[in-house]
mmCIF file of C-alpha atoms in Angstrom:
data_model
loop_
_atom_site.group_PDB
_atom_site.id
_atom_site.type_symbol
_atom_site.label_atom_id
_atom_site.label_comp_id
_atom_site.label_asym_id
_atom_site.label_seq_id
_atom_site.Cartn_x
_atom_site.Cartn_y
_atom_site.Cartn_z
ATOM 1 C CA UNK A 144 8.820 18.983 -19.537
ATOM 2 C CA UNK A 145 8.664 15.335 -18.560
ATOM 3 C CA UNK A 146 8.537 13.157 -21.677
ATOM 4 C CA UNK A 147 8.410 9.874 -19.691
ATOM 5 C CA UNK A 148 5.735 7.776 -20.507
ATOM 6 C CA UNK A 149 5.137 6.975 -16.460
ATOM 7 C CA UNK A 150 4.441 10.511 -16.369
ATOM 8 C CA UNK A 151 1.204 10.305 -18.720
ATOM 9 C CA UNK A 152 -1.918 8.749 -18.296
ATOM 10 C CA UNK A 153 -3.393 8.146 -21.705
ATOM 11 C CA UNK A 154 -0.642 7.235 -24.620
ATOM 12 C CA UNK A 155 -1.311 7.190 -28.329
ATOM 13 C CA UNK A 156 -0.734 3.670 -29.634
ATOM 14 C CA UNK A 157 1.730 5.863 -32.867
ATOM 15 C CA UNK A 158 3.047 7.173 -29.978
ATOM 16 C CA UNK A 159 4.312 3.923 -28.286
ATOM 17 C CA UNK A 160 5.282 2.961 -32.006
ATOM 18 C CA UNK A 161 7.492 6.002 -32.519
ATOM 19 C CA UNK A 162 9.302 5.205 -29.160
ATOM 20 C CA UNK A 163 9.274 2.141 -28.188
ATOM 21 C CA UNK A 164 12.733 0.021 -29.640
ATOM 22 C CA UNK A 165 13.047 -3.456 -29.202
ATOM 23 C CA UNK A 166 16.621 -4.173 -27.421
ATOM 24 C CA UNK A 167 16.946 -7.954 -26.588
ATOM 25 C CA UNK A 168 13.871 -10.877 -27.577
ATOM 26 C CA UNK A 169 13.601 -12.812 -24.372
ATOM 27 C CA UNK A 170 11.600 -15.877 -25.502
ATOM 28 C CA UNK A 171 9.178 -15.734 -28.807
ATOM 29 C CA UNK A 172 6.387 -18.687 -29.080
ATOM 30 C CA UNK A 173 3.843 -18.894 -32.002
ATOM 31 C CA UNK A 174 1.189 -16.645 -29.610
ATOM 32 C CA UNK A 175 3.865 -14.952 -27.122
ATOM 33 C CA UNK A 176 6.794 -12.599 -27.128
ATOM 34 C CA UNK A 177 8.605 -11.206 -24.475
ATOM 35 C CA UNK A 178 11.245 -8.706 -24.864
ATOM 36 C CA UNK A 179 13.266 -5.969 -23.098
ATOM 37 C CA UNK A 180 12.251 -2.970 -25.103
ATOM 38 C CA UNK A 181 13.641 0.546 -24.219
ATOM 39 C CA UNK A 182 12.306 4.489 -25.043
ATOM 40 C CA UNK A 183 14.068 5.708 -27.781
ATOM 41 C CA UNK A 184 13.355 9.432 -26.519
ATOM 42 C CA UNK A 185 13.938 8.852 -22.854
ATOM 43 C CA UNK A 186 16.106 6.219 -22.517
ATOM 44 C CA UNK A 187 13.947 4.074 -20.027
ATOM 45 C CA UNK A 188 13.117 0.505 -20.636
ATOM 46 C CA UNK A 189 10.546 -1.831 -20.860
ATOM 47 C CA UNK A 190 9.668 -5.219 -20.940
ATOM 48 C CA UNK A 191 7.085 -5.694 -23.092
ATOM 49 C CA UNK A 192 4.402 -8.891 -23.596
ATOM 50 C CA UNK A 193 2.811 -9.524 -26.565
ATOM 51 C CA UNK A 194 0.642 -12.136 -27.120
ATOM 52 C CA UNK A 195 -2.083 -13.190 -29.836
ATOM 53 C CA UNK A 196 -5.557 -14.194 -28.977
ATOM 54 C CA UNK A 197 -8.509 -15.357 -31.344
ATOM 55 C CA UNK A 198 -11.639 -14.632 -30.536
ATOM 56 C CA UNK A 199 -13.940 -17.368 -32.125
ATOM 57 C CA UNK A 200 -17.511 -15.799 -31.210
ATOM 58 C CA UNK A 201 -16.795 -13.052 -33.031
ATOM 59 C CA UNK A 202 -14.260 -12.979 -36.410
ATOM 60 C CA UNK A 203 -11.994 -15.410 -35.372
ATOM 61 C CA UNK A 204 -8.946 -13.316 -36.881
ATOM 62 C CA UNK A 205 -5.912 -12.284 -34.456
ATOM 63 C CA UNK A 206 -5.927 -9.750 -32.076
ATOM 64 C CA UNK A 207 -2.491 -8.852 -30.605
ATOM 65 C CA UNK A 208 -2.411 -7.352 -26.974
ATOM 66 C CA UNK A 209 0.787 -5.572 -25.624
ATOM 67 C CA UNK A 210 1.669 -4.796 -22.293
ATOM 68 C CA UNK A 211 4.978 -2.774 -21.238
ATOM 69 C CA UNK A 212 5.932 -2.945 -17.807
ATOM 70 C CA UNK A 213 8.675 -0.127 -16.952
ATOM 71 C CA UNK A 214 12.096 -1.598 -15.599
ATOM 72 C CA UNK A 215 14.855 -0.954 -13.903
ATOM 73 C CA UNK A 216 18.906 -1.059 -14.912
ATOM 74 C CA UNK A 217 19.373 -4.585 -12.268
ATOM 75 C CA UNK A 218 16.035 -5.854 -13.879
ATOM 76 C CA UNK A 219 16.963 -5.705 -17.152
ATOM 77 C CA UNK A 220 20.539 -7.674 -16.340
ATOM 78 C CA UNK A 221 18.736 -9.775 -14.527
ATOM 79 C CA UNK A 222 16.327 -10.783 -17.440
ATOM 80 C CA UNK A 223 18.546 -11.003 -20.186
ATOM 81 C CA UNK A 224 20.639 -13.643 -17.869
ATOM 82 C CA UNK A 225 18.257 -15.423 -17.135
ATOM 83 C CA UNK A 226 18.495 -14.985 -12.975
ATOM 84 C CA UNK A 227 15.151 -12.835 -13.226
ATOM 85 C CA UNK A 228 11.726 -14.067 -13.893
ATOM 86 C CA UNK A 229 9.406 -11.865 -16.372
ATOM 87 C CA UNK A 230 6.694 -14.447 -17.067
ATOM 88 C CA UNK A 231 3.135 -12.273 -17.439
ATOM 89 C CA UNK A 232 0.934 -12.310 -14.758
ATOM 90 C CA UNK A 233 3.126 -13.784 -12.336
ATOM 91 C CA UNK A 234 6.143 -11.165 -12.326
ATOM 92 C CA UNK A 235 4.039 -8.308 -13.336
ATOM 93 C CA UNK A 236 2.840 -7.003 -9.355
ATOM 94 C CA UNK A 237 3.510 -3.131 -10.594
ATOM 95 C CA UNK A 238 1.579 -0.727 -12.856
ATOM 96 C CA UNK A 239 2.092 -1.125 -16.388
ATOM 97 C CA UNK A 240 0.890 -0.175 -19.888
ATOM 98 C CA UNK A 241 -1.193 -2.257 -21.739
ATOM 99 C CA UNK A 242 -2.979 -1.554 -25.331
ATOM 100 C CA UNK A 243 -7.249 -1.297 -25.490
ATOM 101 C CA UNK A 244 -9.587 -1.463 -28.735
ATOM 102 C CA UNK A 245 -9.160 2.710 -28.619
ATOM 103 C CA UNK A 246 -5.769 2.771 -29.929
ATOM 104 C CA UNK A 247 -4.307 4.350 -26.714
ATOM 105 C CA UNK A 248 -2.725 2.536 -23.700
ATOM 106 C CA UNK A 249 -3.425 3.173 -20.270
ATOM 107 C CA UNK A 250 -1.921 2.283 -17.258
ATOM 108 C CA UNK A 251 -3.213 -0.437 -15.470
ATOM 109 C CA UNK A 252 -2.652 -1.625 -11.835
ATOM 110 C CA UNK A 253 -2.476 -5.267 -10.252
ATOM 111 C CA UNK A 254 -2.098 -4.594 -6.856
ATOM 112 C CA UNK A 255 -6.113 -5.204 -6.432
ATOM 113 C CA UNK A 256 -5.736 -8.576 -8.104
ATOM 114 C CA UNK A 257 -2.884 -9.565 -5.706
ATOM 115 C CA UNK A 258 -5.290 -8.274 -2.646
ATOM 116 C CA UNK A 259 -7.885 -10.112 -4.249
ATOM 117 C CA UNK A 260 -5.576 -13.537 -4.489
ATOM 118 C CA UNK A 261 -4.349 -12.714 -0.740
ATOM 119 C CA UNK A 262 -8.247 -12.150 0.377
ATOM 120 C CA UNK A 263 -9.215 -15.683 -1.278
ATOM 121 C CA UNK A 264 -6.089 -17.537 0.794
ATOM 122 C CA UNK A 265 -7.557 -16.076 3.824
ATOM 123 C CA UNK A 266 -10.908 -16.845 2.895
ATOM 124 C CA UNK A 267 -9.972 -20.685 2.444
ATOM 125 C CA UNK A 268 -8.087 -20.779 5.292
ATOM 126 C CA UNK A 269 -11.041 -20.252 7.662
ATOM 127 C CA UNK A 270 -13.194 -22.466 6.049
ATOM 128 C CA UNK A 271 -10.444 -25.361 6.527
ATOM 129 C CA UNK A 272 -10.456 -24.110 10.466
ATOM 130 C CA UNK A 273 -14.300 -24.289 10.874
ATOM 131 C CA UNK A 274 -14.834 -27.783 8.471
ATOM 132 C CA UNK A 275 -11.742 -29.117 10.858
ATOM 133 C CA UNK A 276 -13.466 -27.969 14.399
ATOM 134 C CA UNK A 277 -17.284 -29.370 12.927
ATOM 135 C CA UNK A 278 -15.578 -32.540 12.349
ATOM 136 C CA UNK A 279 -14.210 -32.455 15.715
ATOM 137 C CA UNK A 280 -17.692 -32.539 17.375
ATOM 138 C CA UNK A 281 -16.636 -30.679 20.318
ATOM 139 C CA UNK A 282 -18.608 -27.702 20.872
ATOM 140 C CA UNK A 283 -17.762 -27.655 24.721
ATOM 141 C CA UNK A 284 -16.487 -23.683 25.621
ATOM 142 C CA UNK A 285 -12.985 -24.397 25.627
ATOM 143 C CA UNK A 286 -12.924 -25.560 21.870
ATOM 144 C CA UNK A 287 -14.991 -22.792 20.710
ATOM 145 C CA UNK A 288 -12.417 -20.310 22.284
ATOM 146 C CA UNK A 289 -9.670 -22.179 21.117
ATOM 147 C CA UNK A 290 -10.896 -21.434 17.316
ATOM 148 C CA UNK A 291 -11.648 -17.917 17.927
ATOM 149 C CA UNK A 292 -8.054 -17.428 18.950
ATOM 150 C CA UNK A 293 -6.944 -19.532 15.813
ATOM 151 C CA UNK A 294 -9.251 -17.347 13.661
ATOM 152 C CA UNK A 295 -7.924 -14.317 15.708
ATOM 153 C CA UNK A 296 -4.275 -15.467 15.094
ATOM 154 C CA UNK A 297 -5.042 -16.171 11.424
ATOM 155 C CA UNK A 298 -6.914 -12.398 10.352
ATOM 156 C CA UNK A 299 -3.576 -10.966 12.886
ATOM 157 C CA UNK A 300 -1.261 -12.280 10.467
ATOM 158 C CA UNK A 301 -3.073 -11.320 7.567
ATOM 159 C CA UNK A 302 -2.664 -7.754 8.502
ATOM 160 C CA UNK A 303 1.022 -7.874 8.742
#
């Protein structure tokens, strides 16, 4: 039986508590902490965000939030040195776990984010092309093929 926590879906908060061992604080803050953490029972590690938020239209007392993004043996070196960056969301392209009101974690994916962050650049690019050829004024045949090509061009590197 697999006892990896990549291998579940849904993950009891006690559960993560039970398992989940700090190993080496990477920078703490008054609302942040990032550390390498590692599974106790498995022996795979982590690196795991914390961070307190406040919400004032509600209660206004902390809420903690905790996300553990699985890691590799290289990673981990690479962290602790300092030659790797870790800093949440920029670092964190893969699935990882992160803590909801239900007391379980799920996984959570940010590839669509990255698409959607890729889609925008695009997005803005074309506008830029199209504001540049109105302010041109030509509107002869030539120029109008010329930025179909350049949009052509632009959405044929986008697929690479």
């Amino acid at each position: 039986m697999d006892n990896s926590l990549t291998a579940q879906q849904k993950i009891a908060a006690e559960t993560i508590a039970a398992r989940i061992v700090s190993v080496k604080e990477l920078l703490q803050t008054e609302l942040d902490l990032y550390e390498i953490a590692k599974d106790s029972e498995t022996g795979e590690h982590y690196l795991h965000y914390a961070y307190m938020h406040r919400d004032f239209t509600n209660t206004g007392e902390p809420e903690s939030f905790h996300y553990l993004l699985p890691i590799d043996s290289d990673d981990v070196l690479g962290m602790i040195f300092g030659e790797q960056g870790y800093a949440y969301p920029e670092h964190w392209r893969s699935s990882f776990l992160r803590n909801g009101p239900e007391g379980f974690y799920i996984w959570f994916d940010p590839s669509h984010e990255a698409q959607q962050d890729e889609d925008e650049a695009f997005a803005a690019d074309l506008l830029s092309k199209l504001q540049a050829f109105r302010e041109q004024g030509h509107v002869d045949p030539e120029s109008v093929k010329k930025l179909l090509q350049d949009i052509d061009e632009t959405r044929d590197k986008e697929k690479e």
